[in-house]
Amino acid sequence: MIGIGLQDEKDISVKGLEAVKKCSKVYLEGYTSLLSVGVDELSKFYGKKIIVAGRDMAEQGMEKIVQEAKSDDVAFLVIGDVFSATTHISMMIEARRRKVPVEVVHNASVLTAVGVTGLELYKFGKVTSIPFDNDNVEEPVKVLEMNMKNRLHTLFLLDLKPDENKFMTSAEAAEYLISKGADAGLRAVACAKLGSKEQVIKVRKLGEMINIKIAKFPQCLIVPAKNLHFVEEEALEAWR
Ligand SMILES: C[S@@+](CC[C@H](N)C(=O)[O-])C[C@H]1O[C@@H](n2cnc3c(N)ncnc32)[C@H](O)[C@@H]1O
């Protein structure tokens, strides 16, 4: 299980690349993020044919992938870092249950790349996700309230369907949060395509974020706690 980083074919570590080259089969998850390059570029750089696994293949086809790894070296590539999605924890458990040895090669994840905003990573509270279909979803706002109360930053992961080129925007996320009662005056930080050269970061009030257009994807949204350290304040001011 190999994290391949957030931007392009060259973000894989030397250790990760060596492992890929030794594998007879290479899968790439296609549901947690989007690289700046296509599968062909990866394939050319790694010197391997790549099978793109949608969420269904990774979840329902997990047993098959693990079974293949019983007799052959199989690489499962994850954009960003390996354990940033529950599916991949299940995959490791399934492999261990079947006594298939798993080697993990870590990389950078959006969960740490948000550090570029200047907000201190150890002051983030529970991370929450906003799904596309969110009329009856209350959890993200409850998490926001709880984190605010505990003086912690909130990271909202925004739904995506890369195979359909469908990505939730920070504006849509802000609109959803306000519709569920979040204070439009709260400060928010929109992050798009973190870890790449095309990265965009914008700091606005939640109410203003609704009108912000960022045409880079994927995106996530942060609502910082109110009690910022002066260095965090400086960093946010610089991004403004
Ligand atoms: C389960 S997380 C993990 C993504 C990836 N596997 C990782 O390790 O960073 C998926 C969410 O991260 C966010 N995301 C993914 N890639 C991003 C990027 N490059 N910039 C900003 N947000 C990103 C999106 O909000 C998406 O819904």
XYZ file of C-alpha atoms and ligand atoms in Angstrom:
267
model
C 0.000 0.000 0.000
C 1.779 3.059 -1.295
C 0.956 6.737 -0.839
C 1.889 8.603 -4.014
C 1.464 12.212 -2.831
C -0.819 14.960 -4.037
C 0.546 16.469 -7.242
C 1.995 14.284 -9.952
C 3.981 11.165 -10.867
C 7.109 12.505 -9.171
C 5.649 12.781 -5.667
C 6.085 9.083 -4.996
C 9.033 8.365 -2.662
C 12.108 6.477 -3.876
C 11.042 3.608 -1.629
C 7.524 3.700 -3.107
C 8.832 3.703 -6.680
C 11.159 0.775 -6.001
C 8.219 -1.164 -4.556
C 5.961 -0.375 -7.547
C 8.640 -1.538 -9.965
C 8.800 -4.912 -8.197
C 5.046 -5.502 -8.376
C 3.355 -7.587 -11.028
C 0.022 -5.801 -10.663
C -0.581 -2.124 -9.847
C -3.912 -0.675 -8.711
C -4.582 3.051 -8.246
C -7.500 4.274 -6.167
C -9.535 6.888 -8.025
C -11.937 8.195 -5.397
C -10.154 10.227 -2.685
C -8.447 12.964 -4.700
C -7.248 14.019 -8.151
C -3.660 14.392 -9.338
C -2.508 17.079 -11.786
C -1.533 14.332 -14.243
C -3.438 11.460 -15.800
C -2.944 7.722 -15.416
C -0.841 7.599 -18.623
C 1.840 9.843 -17.116
C 1.944 7.705 -13.974
C 2.120 4.551 -16.030
C 4.980 5.899 -18.149
C 6.989 7.084 -15.139
C 6.459 3.904 -13.112
C 6.968 1.657 -16.159
C 3.829 -0.284 -15.229
C 0.299 -0.805 -16.456
C -2.104 0.744 -13.950
C -5.600 -0.468 -13.108
C -7.794 2.350 -11.779
C -9.958 1.137 -8.907
C -13.171 3.028 -8.218
C -14.616 2.928 -4.700
C -16.723 -0.127 -5.652
C -13.730 -2.084 -6.895
C -11.693 -1.218 -3.796
C -14.534 -2.065 -1.403
C -16.453 -4.928 -3.035
C -13.399 -6.220 -4.883
C -11.144 -5.992 -1.839
C -11.055 -9.758 -1.271
C -9.984 -10.315 -4.887
C -7.159 -7.771 -4.646
C -5.953 -9.272 -1.357
C -6.227 -12.797 -2.815
C -4.016 -11.756 -5.748
C -1.454 -10.452 -3.271
C -1.234 -13.907 -1.701
C 0.750 -15.243 -4.633
C 2.085 -12.072 -6.340
C 3.383 -8.687 -5.279
C 0.492 -6.280 -5.781
C 0.742 -2.494 -5.356
C -2.274 -0.517 -4.207
C -1.531 3.157 -4.848
C -3.324 5.832 -2.876
C -3.270 9.502 -3.871
C -1.884 11.393 -0.865
C -1.268 9.072 2.060
C -2.505 5.512 2.515
C -4.623 5.673 5.650
C -6.517 8.866 4.973
C -9.585 6.756 4.066
C -11.311 4.028 6.123
C -11.482 1.730 3.070
C -7.717 1.371 3.168
C -7.684 0.460 6.843
C -10.237 -2.270 5.998
C -7.983 -3.451 3.185
C -5.021 -3.785 5.533
C -7.160 -5.662 8.079
C -8.444 -7.998 5.343
C -4.867 -8.702 4.212
C -3.642 -9.377 7.729
C -6.650 -11.654 8.361
C -5.646 -13.686 5.295
C -1.998 -13.672 6.378
C -0.912 -11.580 3.389
C 2.059 -9.442 4.444
C 1.455 -5.717 3.892
C 4.200 -3.189 3.377
C 3.150 0.452 3.756
C 4.947 3.388 2.153
C 3.672 6.694 3.512
C 3.452 10.068 1.799
C 1.948 13.528 2.320
C -1.804 13.807 2.782
C -4.277 16.662 2.565
C -4.589 16.092 6.324
C -1.081 17.486 6.760
C -0.900 19.667 3.618
C -3.454 22.001 5.252
C -0.515 23.089 7.423
C 0.440 25.431 4.561
C -2.431 27.714 5.642
C -0.390 28.488 8.763
C -3.009 26.998 11.075
C -1.301 24.752 13.605
C -1.922 21.099 12.802
C -2.168 20.040 16.423
C -4.978 22.539 16.973
C -7.334 20.810 14.513
C -10.328 19.043 16.060
C -12.485 16.261 14.609
C -12.442 16.226 10.807
C -15.827 15.981 9.105
C -17.123 15.415 5.566
C -19.861 17.218 3.649
C -21.617 14.908 1.166
C -23.281 16.098 -2.057
C -26.635 14.878 -0.841
C -26.787 16.891 2.373
C -30.347 18.139 2.948
C -30.759 15.920 6.001
C -27.131 15.886 7.124
C -26.458 17.675 10.436
C -23.154 16.076 11.540
C -20.725 18.644 9.998
C -22.414 21.558 11.801
C -22.440 19.622 15.085
C -18.731 18.921 14.661
C -18.119 22.618 13.949
C -19.970 23.625 17.127
C -18.042 21.091 19.197
C -14.654 22.101 17.782
C -15.425 25.815 18.239
C -16.375 25.142 21.848
C -13.075 23.310 22.351
C -11.161 26.110 20.593
C -10.082 23.827 17.753
C -9.953 24.313 13.971
C -12.430 22.352 11.810
C -11.430 20.736 8.521
C -14.334 19.937 6.190
C -13.614 17.369 3.488
C -15.816 18.052 0.478
C -17.451 15.292 -1.520
C -16.014 14.338 -4.872
C -16.615 11.929 -7.739
C -13.437 12.238 -9.821
C -14.662 9.657 -12.365
C -17.614 11.973 -13.142
C -15.476 15.136 -12.815
C -17.769 16.232 -9.994
C -16.315 18.117 -7.022
C -17.995 20.097 -4.250
C -16.758 23.689 -4.105
C -15.879 25.687 -0.982
C -18.711 28.062 -1.933
C -21.216 25.181 -1.887
C -19.811 23.979 1.439
C -20.137 27.483 2.940
C -23.703 27.730 1.669
C -24.548 24.362 3.219
C -22.999 25.314 6.599
C -24.889 28.618 6.746
C -28.153 26.883 5.751
C -27.654 24.595 8.749
C -27.179 27.513 11.138
C -23.427 28.239 11.072
C -22.558 31.896 11.721
C -21.938 33.663 8.376
C -19.455 35.940 10.174
C -17.035 33.114 10.991
C -13.727 33.204 9.205
C -13.148 30.395 6.696
C -10.209 29.189 4.605
C -10.838 27.595 1.217
C -8.085 25.273 -0.026
C -7.951 23.886 -3.550
C -5.463 21.466 -5.091
C -3.232 21.492 -2.025
C 0.227 20.075 -2.548
C 0.330 21.107 -6.204
C 1.689 24.129 -8.052
C -1.876 25.181 -8.845
C -2.838 25.321 -5.166
C -5.313 28.083 -4.248
C -5.947 29.342 -0.708
C -8.515 32.014 0.086
C -9.476 33.481 3.443
C -12.924 35.063 3.727
C -15.910 35.223 6.053
C -18.176 32.201 5.617
C -20.900 34.486 4.216
C -18.497 35.903 1.615
C -17.166 32.455 0.725
C -20.505 31.681 -0.953
C -19.560 34.053 -3.780
C -15.948 32.923 -4.164
C -15.232 31.049 -7.397
C -12.261 28.685 -7.362
C -11.948 26.583 -10.499
C -9.342 24.160 -9.113
C -10.223 20.808 -7.566
C -10.361 18.958 -5.204
C -11.184 21.423 -2.438
C -11.541 21.417 1.324
C -12.700 24.120 3.711
C -11.394 25.093 7.131
C -13.126 27.110 9.824
C -10.380 28.204 12.219
C -10.935 28.458 15.952
C -11.342 31.985 17.304
C -8.282 32.047 19.579
C -5.496 32.110 16.998
C -1.809 32.319 17.870
C -0.304 35.518 16.445
C 1.702 33.484 13.910
C -1.521 31.840 12.694
C -3.081 35.311 12.381
C -0.078 36.529 10.374
C -0.251 33.515 8.066
C -3.991 33.918 7.400
C -3.543 37.634 6.809
C -0.831 36.847 4.248
C -3.186 34.442 2.389
C -5.960 37.056 2.395
C -10.493 11.054 2.428
S -9.690 12.592 2.115
C -8.117 11.990 1.626
C -7.492 12.413 0.354
C -6.131 11.784 0.042
N -6.189 10.347 -0.004
C -5.062 12.235 1.020
O -4.342 11.394 1.573
O -4.891 13.437 1.178
C -10.575 13.145 0.731
C -10.899 14.627 0.780
O -9.722 15.371 0.793
C -9.912 16.611 0.109
N -8.809 16.694 -0.854
C -8.216 15.675 -1.518
N -7.177 16.120 -2.225
C -7.106 17.467 -2.017
C -6.230 18.478 -2.461
N -5.195 18.209 -3.252
N -6.467 19.759 -2.023
C -7.502 20.040 -1.211
N -8.340 19.111 -0.741
C -8.152 17.843 -1.144
C -11.288 16.611 -0.507
O -12.105 17.443 0.289
C -11.689 15.155 -0.399
O -13.060 14.990 -0.147
